[in-house]
Each structure stands twice: as structure tokens, then as C-alpha cells.
């Protein structure tokens, strides 16, 4: 079956177009099929010939096919642009993490609160929901206690999130995001290095 699939992908037609199953079986048993034209490489023509051997014991396994030199070389060449692109994305992620970290350490609390909307786009939606829920809870408690202005004035003041509190929460969530980016980039770096080393090794 594998040989038939490879053959049909090359020729863009059925390898054994007979309508009767018995004729198809006879063709397969005698390896009677139209040979690939010379426009295909010798490696590929040999590949098709091997996979269409009448004796199944002589046919290569899938792993045997994938480890053939011309397959490995082609894979290595076609994977180069992808690896290069992934390394570029990796550097972009690192730059993003470094920029956010620099903002975290170099920006004052006052200026951070002025950029709350900008930085909230980087936060995980669940974390944003938790922050908003916490704020709504405090606001609800503040409103429920507003009937007694004399006794609860100092308490309700503490329930309203201050500018400083909002900024600190934002800084904390931003650093969580930075940490996640760095963990992701390290994992991506390891995977890319493994792929690069494997393709380099296979070439040798």
C-alpha cells in the first residue's frame, strides 16, 4: 500500500487502475506497473521500485525509508528556513520579556498607573478576571457600609483600591507574564537546539 501511495503521488494516477480486484492483485504480485519517467531522480525511482517489490520481505519499512540519505538531506534543507524563523521568533520573545522587565524595574508607581490599559493586554484573562472580581467585591462592601458614615468612614476608605495598590498588582501580574515568557523561551531554545543538532548529525 505504501508503495502504491508513493507511486500515485508521483504519477498523479492509480498505480493499478484495473477495476477487478483479482487483476489488481495479479499486478501487485508481478510488480507490473508503468515505470516513473526519468524526470524523477534516481533516488526516488529506486524508492518506488523497492516499495513495490512483489516479495513483501524485500520491501523497506517506513523507518528504513525515512532514514535513506536523500530523504534526510531533503528534510534538512527544507527545515532550514523553519529553524531560522523559529530562532528569530525566539529572539523576539526574549526582547519582549526584557522590555517588560525593564519597565517593571525602571518605571515609577505613578507612571505605571498611567499605563494600566496598555499593560493589561499582556495579562492572562483569568488573572484579569480575578483582579476585577476582587475590586468589585471591595466596592460592594464599601457601598454596603456607606449607610453609617460616622462609624465606617475609615474602614470604607481602606476598601477602595488605591492607585498604589493597582500599580503593585499590575507590576506583580506583569512579572508573572515575564517569567512565563522566559520559561517558554528556554523550552523553545532547547527544542530548537535539539532539532539543529539532529539535522547537522544526519548530514554527516
PDB file of C-alpha atoms in Angstrom:
ATOM      1  CA  UNK A   1       0.000   0.000   0.000  1.00  0.00           C
ATOM      2  CA  UNK A   2       2.761   2.456   0.856  1.00  0.00           C
ATOM      3  CA  UNK A   3       4.446   1.846  -2.480  1.00  0.00           C
ATOM      4  CA  UNK A   4       1.156   2.468  -4.284  1.00  0.00           C
ATOM      5  CA  UNK A   5       0.646   5.750  -2.440  1.00  0.00           C
ATOM      6  CA  UNK A   6       4.159   6.988  -3.284  1.00  0.00           C
ATOM      7  CA  UNK A   7       3.732   5.920  -6.894  1.00  0.00           C
ATOM      8  CA  UNK A   8       0.377   7.662  -7.255  1.00  0.00           C
ATOM      9  CA  UNK A   9       1.708  10.859  -5.693  1.00  0.00           C
ATOM     10  CA  UNK A  10       4.449  10.910  -8.314  1.00  0.00           C
ATOM     11  CA  UNK A  11       2.385   9.880 -11.333  1.00  0.00           C
ATOM     12  CA  UNK A  12      -0.896  11.549 -10.286  1.00  0.00           C
ATOM     13  CA  UNK A  13      -2.803   8.445 -11.308  1.00  0.00           C
ATOM     14  CA  UNK A  14      -3.651   4.998  -9.938  1.00  0.00           C
ATOM     15  CA  UNK A  15      -0.789   2.555  -9.885  1.00  0.00           C
ATOM     16  CA  UNK A  16      -3.094  -0.366 -10.757  1.00  0.00           C
ATOM     17  CA  UNK A  17      -6.195   1.124 -12.410  1.00  0.00           C
ATOM     18  CA  UNK A  18      -7.927  -2.191 -13.139  1.00  0.00           C
ATOM     19  CA  UNK A  19     -11.474  -2.346 -11.929  1.00  0.00           C
ATOM     20  CA  UNK A  20     -11.462  -6.016 -10.962  1.00  0.00           C
ATOM     21  CA  UNK A  21      -9.829  -6.806  -7.590  1.00  0.00           C
ATOM     22  CA  UNK A  22      -8.309 -10.026  -8.937  1.00  0.00           C
ATOM     23  CA  UNK A  23      -6.493  -8.094 -11.678  1.00  0.00           C
ATOM     24  CA  UNK A  24      -5.174  -5.615  -9.153  1.00  0.00           C
ATOM     25  CA  UNK A  25      -3.811  -8.437  -7.008  1.00  0.00           C
ATOM     26  CA  UNK A  26      -2.131 -10.022 -10.040  1.00  0.00           C
ATOM     27  CA  UNK A  27      -0.471  -6.728 -10.926  1.00  0.00           C
ATOM     28  CA  UNK A  28       0.779  -6.312  -7.380  1.00  0.00           C
ATOM     29  CA  UNK A  29       2.146  -9.857  -7.256  1.00  0.00           C
ATOM     30  CA  UNK A  30       4.077  -9.420 -10.501  1.00  0.00           C
ATOM     31  CA  UNK A  31       5.103  -5.780  -9.843  1.00  0.00           C
ATOM     32  CA  UNK A  32       3.708  -4.881 -13.241  1.00  0.00           C
ATOM     33  CA  UNK A  33       3.324  -1.117 -13.483  1.00  0.00           C
ATOM     34  CA  UNK A  34       4.418   1.797 -15.634  1.00  0.00           C
ATOM     35  CA  UNK A  35       7.861   2.953 -14.545  1.00  0.00           C
ATOM     36  CA  UNK A  36       8.419   6.508 -13.350  1.00  0.00           C
ATOM     37  CA  UNK A  37       9.821   8.777 -16.081  1.00  0.00           C
ATOM     38  CA  UNK A  38      13.475   9.833 -15.994  1.00  0.00           C
ATOM     39  CA  UNK A  39      12.457  13.339 -14.957  1.00  0.00           C
ATOM     40  CA  UNK A  40      12.283  11.958 -11.423  1.00  0.00           C
ATOM     41  CA  UNK A  41      15.513  11.464  -9.522  1.00  0.00           C
ATOM     42  CA  UNK A  42      17.252   8.105  -9.446  1.00  0.00           C
ATOM     43  CA  UNK A  43      16.763   8.015  -5.669  1.00  0.00           C
ATOM     44  CA  UNK A  44      13.010   8.451  -5.942  1.00  0.00           C
ATOM     45  CA  UNK A  45      12.665   5.933  -8.765  1.00  0.00           C
ATOM     46  CA  UNK A  46      14.634   3.421  -6.707  1.00  0.00           C
ATOM     47  CA  UNK A  47      12.416   4.202  -3.728  1.00  0.00           C
ATOM     48  CA  UNK A  48       9.255   3.426  -5.685  1.00  0.00           C
ATOM     49  CA  UNK A  49      10.759   0.282  -7.171  1.00  0.00           C
ATOM     50  CA  UNK A  50      11.763  -1.001  -3.745  1.00  0.00           C
ATOM     51  CA  UNK A  51       8.383  -0.328  -2.148  1.00  0.00           C
ATOM     52  CA  UNK A  52       6.562  -2.098  -4.989  1.00  0.00           C
ATOM     53  CA  UNK A  53       8.560  -5.312  -4.696  1.00  0.00           C
ATOM     54  CA  UNK A  54       6.392  -8.399  -5.179  1.00  0.00           C
ATOM     55  CA  UNK A  55       8.071 -10.070  -2.208  1.00  0.00           C
ATOM     56  CA  UNK A  56       6.973  -8.134   0.854  1.00  0.00           C
ATOM     57  CA  UNK A  57      10.098  -9.288   2.711  1.00  0.00           C
ATOM     58  CA  UNK A  58      12.148  -7.231   0.248  1.00  0.00           C
ATOM     59  CA  UNK A  59      10.162  -4.044   0.751  1.00  0.00           C
ATOM     60  CA  UNK A  60      11.700  -1.403   3.030  1.00  0.00           C
ATOM     61  CA  UNK A  61       9.994  -0.483   6.274  1.00  0.00           C
ATOM     62  CA  UNK A  62       8.727   3.022   6.958  1.00  0.00           C
ATOM     63  CA  UNK A  63      11.688   3.701   9.261  1.00  0.00           C
ATOM     64  CA  UNK A  64      14.011   2.374   6.575  1.00  0.00           C
ATOM     65  CA  UNK A  65      12.522   4.767   4.037  1.00  0.00           C
ATOM     66  CA  UNK A  66      12.772   7.771   6.346  1.00  0.00           C
ATOM     67  CA  UNK A  67      16.446   7.117   7.062  1.00  0.00           C
ATOM     68  CA  UNK A  68      17.500   6.971   3.429  1.00  0.00           C
ATOM     69  CA  UNK A  69      20.138   9.637   2.675  1.00  0.00           C
ATOM     70  CA  UNK A  70      18.140  11.520   0.045  1.00  0.00           C
ATOM     71  CA  UNK A  71      15.162  11.784   2.412  1.00  0.00           C
ATOM     72  CA  UNK A  72      17.353  13.034   5.262  1.00  0.00           C
ATOM     73  CA  UNK A  73      19.150  15.544   3.045  1.00  0.00           C
ATOM     74  CA  UNK A  74      15.885  16.892   1.682  1.00  0.00           C
ATOM     75  CA  UNK A  75      14.423  17.174   5.171  1.00  0.00           C
ATOM     76  CA  UNK A  76      17.494  19.023   6.381  1.00  0.00           C
ATOM     77  CA  UNK A  77      17.361  21.521   3.518  1.00  0.00           C
ATOM     78  CA  UNK A  78      13.635  22.176   3.763  1.00  0.00           C
ATOM     79  CA  UNK A  79      13.775  22.578   7.548  1.00  0.00           C
ATOM     80  CA  UNK A  80      16.473  25.276   7.473  1.00  0.00           C
ATOM     81  CA  UNK A  81      14.079  28.198   6.815  1.00  0.00           C
ATOM     82  CA  UNK A  82      11.726  26.966   9.530  1.00  0.00           C
ATOM     83  CA  UNK A  83      14.506  26.686  12.096  1.00  0.00           C
ATOM     84  CA  UNK A  84      15.776  30.150  11.157  1.00  0.00           C
ATOM     85  CA  UNK A  85      12.286  31.602  11.557  1.00  0.00           C
ATOM     86  CA  UNK A  86      11.821  29.932  14.942  1.00  0.00           C
ATOM     87  CA  UNK A  87      15.128  31.309  16.190  1.00  0.00           C
ATOM     88  CA  UNK A  88      14.008  34.785  15.118  1.00  0.00           C
ATOM     89  CA  UNK A  89      10.731  34.366  16.998  1.00  0.00           C
ATOM     90  CA  UNK A  90      12.725  33.190  19.997  1.00  0.00           C
ATOM     91  CA  UNK A  91      14.772  36.395  19.968  1.00  0.00           C
ATOM     92  CA  UNK A  92      11.591  38.484  19.675  1.00  0.00           C
ATOM     93  CA  UNK A  93      10.152  36.752  22.740  1.00  0.00           C
ATOM     94  CA  UNK A  94      13.326  37.375  24.692  1.00  0.00           C
ATOM     95  CA  UNK A  95      13.290  41.042  23.682  1.00  0.00           C
ATOM     96  CA  UNK A  96       9.664  41.344  24.815  1.00  0.00           C
ATOM     97  CA  UNK A  97      10.459  39.771  28.187  1.00  0.00           C
ATOM     98  CA  UNK A  98      13.469  42.056  28.667  1.00  0.00           C
ATOM     99  CA  UNK A  99      11.459  45.163  27.764  1.00  0.00           C
ATOM    100  CA  UNK A 100       8.681  44.298  30.193  1.00  0.00           C
ATOM    101  CA  UNK A 101      11.181  43.528  32.918  1.00  0.00           C
ATOM    102  CA  UNK A 102      12.942  46.823  32.296  1.00  0.00           C
ATOM    103  CA  UNK A 103       9.627  48.677  32.570  1.00  0.00           C
ATOM    104  CA  UNK A 104       8.893  46.845  35.811  1.00  0.00           C
ATOM    105  CA  UNK A 105      12.139  47.900  37.455  1.00  0.00           C
ATOM    106  CA  UNK A 106      12.612  51.361  35.933  1.00  0.00           C
ATOM    107  CA  UNK A 107       9.097  52.797  35.906  1.00  0.00           C
ATOM    108  CA  UNK A 108       7.734  54.592  38.943  1.00  0.00           C
ATOM    109  CA  UNK A 109       4.439  53.652  40.513  1.00  0.00           C
ATOM    110  CA  UNK A 110       2.851  56.871  39.293  1.00  0.00           C
ATOM    111  CA  UNK A 111       3.747  56.360  35.656  1.00  0.00           C
ATOM    112  CA  UNK A 112       2.806  52.687  35.784  1.00  0.00           C
ATOM    113  CA  UNK A 113      -0.738  53.531  36.817  1.00  0.00           C
ATOM    114  CA  UNK A 114      -0.961  55.824  33.816  1.00  0.00           C
ATOM    115  CA  UNK A 115      -0.286  52.861  31.561  1.00  0.00           C
ATOM    116  CA  UNK A 116      -2.621  50.333  33.134  1.00  0.00           C
ATOM    117  CA  UNK A 117      -4.684  49.820  29.989  1.00  0.00           C
ATOM    118  CA  UNK A 118      -1.578  49.159  27.892  1.00  0.00           C
ATOM    119  CA  UNK A 119      -0.138  46.532  30.194  1.00  0.00           C
ATOM    120  CA  UNK A 120      -3.416  44.758  30.893  1.00  0.00           C
ATOM    121  CA  UNK A 121      -3.375  43.362  27.350  1.00  0.00           C
ATOM    122  CA  UNK A 122      -0.416  41.204  28.382  1.00  0.00           C
ATOM    123  CA  UNK A 123      -2.136  39.674  31.377  1.00  0.00           C
ATOM    124  CA  UNK A 124      -3.793  36.299  31.386  1.00  0.00           C
ATOM    125  CA  UNK A 125      -7.586  36.673  31.063  1.00  0.00           C
ATOM    126  CA  UNK A 126      -8.155  34.643  34.216  1.00  0.00           C
ATOM    127  CA  UNK A 127      -5.826  36.894  36.194  1.00  0.00           C
ATOM    128  CA  UNK A 128      -7.581  39.986  34.865  1.00  0.00           C
ATOM    129  CA  UNK A 129     -10.926  38.473  35.887  1.00  0.00           C
ATOM    130  CA  UNK A 130      -9.614  37.805  39.401  1.00  0.00           C
ATOM    131  CA  UNK A 131      -8.387  41.384  39.766  1.00  0.00           C
ATOM    132  CA  UNK A 132     -11.695  42.805  38.584  1.00  0.00           C
ATOM    133  CA  UNK A 133     -13.660  40.433  40.801  1.00  0.00           C
ATOM    134  CA  UNK A 134     -11.580  41.443  43.806  1.00  0.00           C
ATOM    135  CA  UNK A 135     -12.151  45.102  43.029  1.00  0.00           C
ATOM    136  CA  UNK A 136     -15.907  44.556  42.618  1.00  0.00           C
ATOM    137  CA  UNK A 137     -16.037  42.743  45.955  1.00  0.00           C
ATOM    138  CA  UNK A 138     -14.319  45.606  47.724  1.00  0.00           C
ATOM    139  CA  UNK A 139     -16.588  48.120  46.002  1.00  0.00           C
ATOM    140  CA  UNK A 140     -19.657  46.156  47.084  1.00  0.00           C
ATOM    141  CA  UNK A 141     -18.508  46.110  50.680  1.00  0.00           C
ATOM    142  CA  UNK A 142     -17.812  49.826  50.512  1.00  0.00           C
ATOM    143  CA  UNK A 143     -21.323  50.563  49.263  1.00  0.00           C
ATOM    144  CA  UNK A 144     -22.970  48.293  51.834  1.00  0.00           C
ATOM    145  CA  UNK A 145     -21.164  50.087  54.631  1.00  0.00           C
ATOM    146  CA  UNK A 146     -21.828  53.616  53.384  1.00  0.00           C
ATOM    147  CA  UNK A 147     -25.076  53.945  55.428  1.00  0.00           C
ATOM    148  CA  UNK A 148     -23.082  54.517  58.581  1.00  0.00           C
ATOM    149  CA  UNK A 149     -20.739  57.336  57.525  1.00  0.00           C
ATOM    150  CA  UNK A 150     -19.553  58.111  61.019  1.00  0.00           C
ATOM    151  CA  UNK A 151     -18.519  54.662  62.213  1.00  0.00           C
ATOM    152  CA  UNK A 152     -17.374  53.206  58.906  1.00  0.00           C
ATOM    153  CA  UNK A 153     -15.656  56.158  57.249  1.00  0.00           C
ATOM    154  CA  UNK A 154     -12.109  54.937  57.944  1.00  0.00           C
ATOM    155  CA  UNK A 155     -12.959  51.328  57.004  1.00  0.00           C
ATOM    156  CA  UNK A 156     -14.542  52.171  53.648  1.00  0.00           C
ATOM    157  CA  UNK A 157     -11.538  54.275  52.746  1.00  0.00           C
ATOM    158  CA  UNK A 158      -9.358  51.181  53.031  1.00  0.00           C
ATOM    159  CA  UNK A 159     -11.731  49.157  50.835  1.00  0.00           C
ATOM    160  CA  UNK A 160     -11.224  51.366  47.758  1.00  0.00           C
ATOM    161  CA  UNK A 161      -8.169  50.196  45.799  1.00  0.00           C
ATOM    162  CA  UNK A 162      -5.649  52.978  45.806  1.00  0.00           C
ATOM    163  CA  UNK A 163      -3.522  53.999  42.851  1.00  0.00           C
ATOM    164  CA  UNK A 164      -0.551  52.412  44.572  1.00  0.00           C
ATOM    165  CA  UNK A 165      -2.406  49.138  45.129  1.00  0.00           C
ATOM    166  CA  UNK A 166      -3.464  48.959  41.488  1.00  0.00           C
ATOM    167  CA  UNK A 167       0.081  49.631  40.359  1.00  0.00           C
ATOM    168  CA  UNK A 168       1.541  46.978  42.628  1.00  0.00           C
ATOM    169  CA  UNK A 169      -0.995  44.415  41.438  1.00  0.00           C
ATOM    170  CA  UNK A 170      -0.188  45.304  37.856  1.00  0.00           C
ATOM    171  CA  UNK A 171       3.541  45.011  38.441  1.00  0.00           C
ATOM    172  CA  UNK A 172       3.061  41.618  40.069  1.00  0.00           C
ATOM    173  CA  UNK A 173       0.984  40.298  37.161  1.00  0.00           C
ATOM    174  CA  UNK A 174       3.433  41.746  34.643  1.00  0.00           C
ATOM    175  CA  UNK A 175       6.311  39.897  36.275  1.00  0.00           C
ATOM    176  CA  UNK A 176       4.327  36.654  36.193  1.00  0.00           C
ATOM    177  CA  UNK A 177       3.928  37.176  32.469  1.00  0.00           C
ATOM    178  CA  UNK A 178       7.647  37.912  32.076  1.00  0.00           C
ATOM    179  CA  UNK A 179       8.520  34.736  33.976  1.00  0.00           C
ATOM    180  CA  UNK A 180       6.224  32.689  31.736  1.00  0.00           C
ATOM    181  CA  UNK A 181       7.815  34.130  28.601  1.00  0.00           C
ATOM    182  CA  UNK A 182      11.289  33.289  29.860  1.00  0.00           C
ATOM    183  CA  UNK A 183      10.277  29.724  30.700  1.00  0.00           C
ATOM    184  CA  UNK A 184       8.771  29.342  27.227  1.00  0.00           C
ATOM    185  CA  UNK A 185      11.856  30.731  25.500  1.00  0.00           C
ATOM    186  CA  UNK A 186      14.110  28.342  27.395  1.00  0.00           C
ATOM    187  CA  UNK A 187      11.985  25.375  26.361  1.00  0.00           C
ATOM    188  CA  UNK A 188      11.900  26.584  22.761  1.00  0.00           C
ATOM    189  CA  UNK A 189      15.667  27.109  22.793  1.00  0.00           C
ATOM    190  CA  UNK A 190      16.266  23.535  23.948  1.00  0.00           C
ATOM    191  CA  UNK A 191      13.923  22.117  21.314  1.00  0.00           C
ATOM    192  CA  UNK A 192      15.463  24.167  18.516  1.00  0.00           C
ATOM    193  CA  UNK A 193      18.986  23.213  19.538  1.00  0.00           C
ATOM    194  CA  UNK A 194      17.973  19.558  19.510  1.00  0.00           C
ATOM    195  CA  UNK A 195      16.478  19.850  16.019  1.00  0.00           C
ATOM    196  CA  UNK A 196      19.510  21.748  14.754  1.00  0.00           C
ATOM    197  CA  UNK A 197      21.911  19.179  16.186  1.00  0.00           C
ATOM    198  CA  UNK A 198      19.892  16.286  14.769  1.00  0.00           C
ATOM    199  CA  UNK A 199      19.868  17.747  11.262  1.00  0.00           C
ATOM    200  CA  UNK A 200      23.581  18.511  11.475  1.00  0.00           C
ATOM    201  CA  UNK A 201      24.318  14.975  12.676  1.00  0.00           C
ATOM    202  CA  UNK A 202      22.206  13.394   9.946  1.00  0.00           C
ATOM    203  CA  UNK A 203      24.110  15.334   7.300  1.00  0.00           C
ATOM    204  CA  UNK A 204      27.334  13.721   8.460  1.00  0.00           C
TER     205      UNK A 204
END
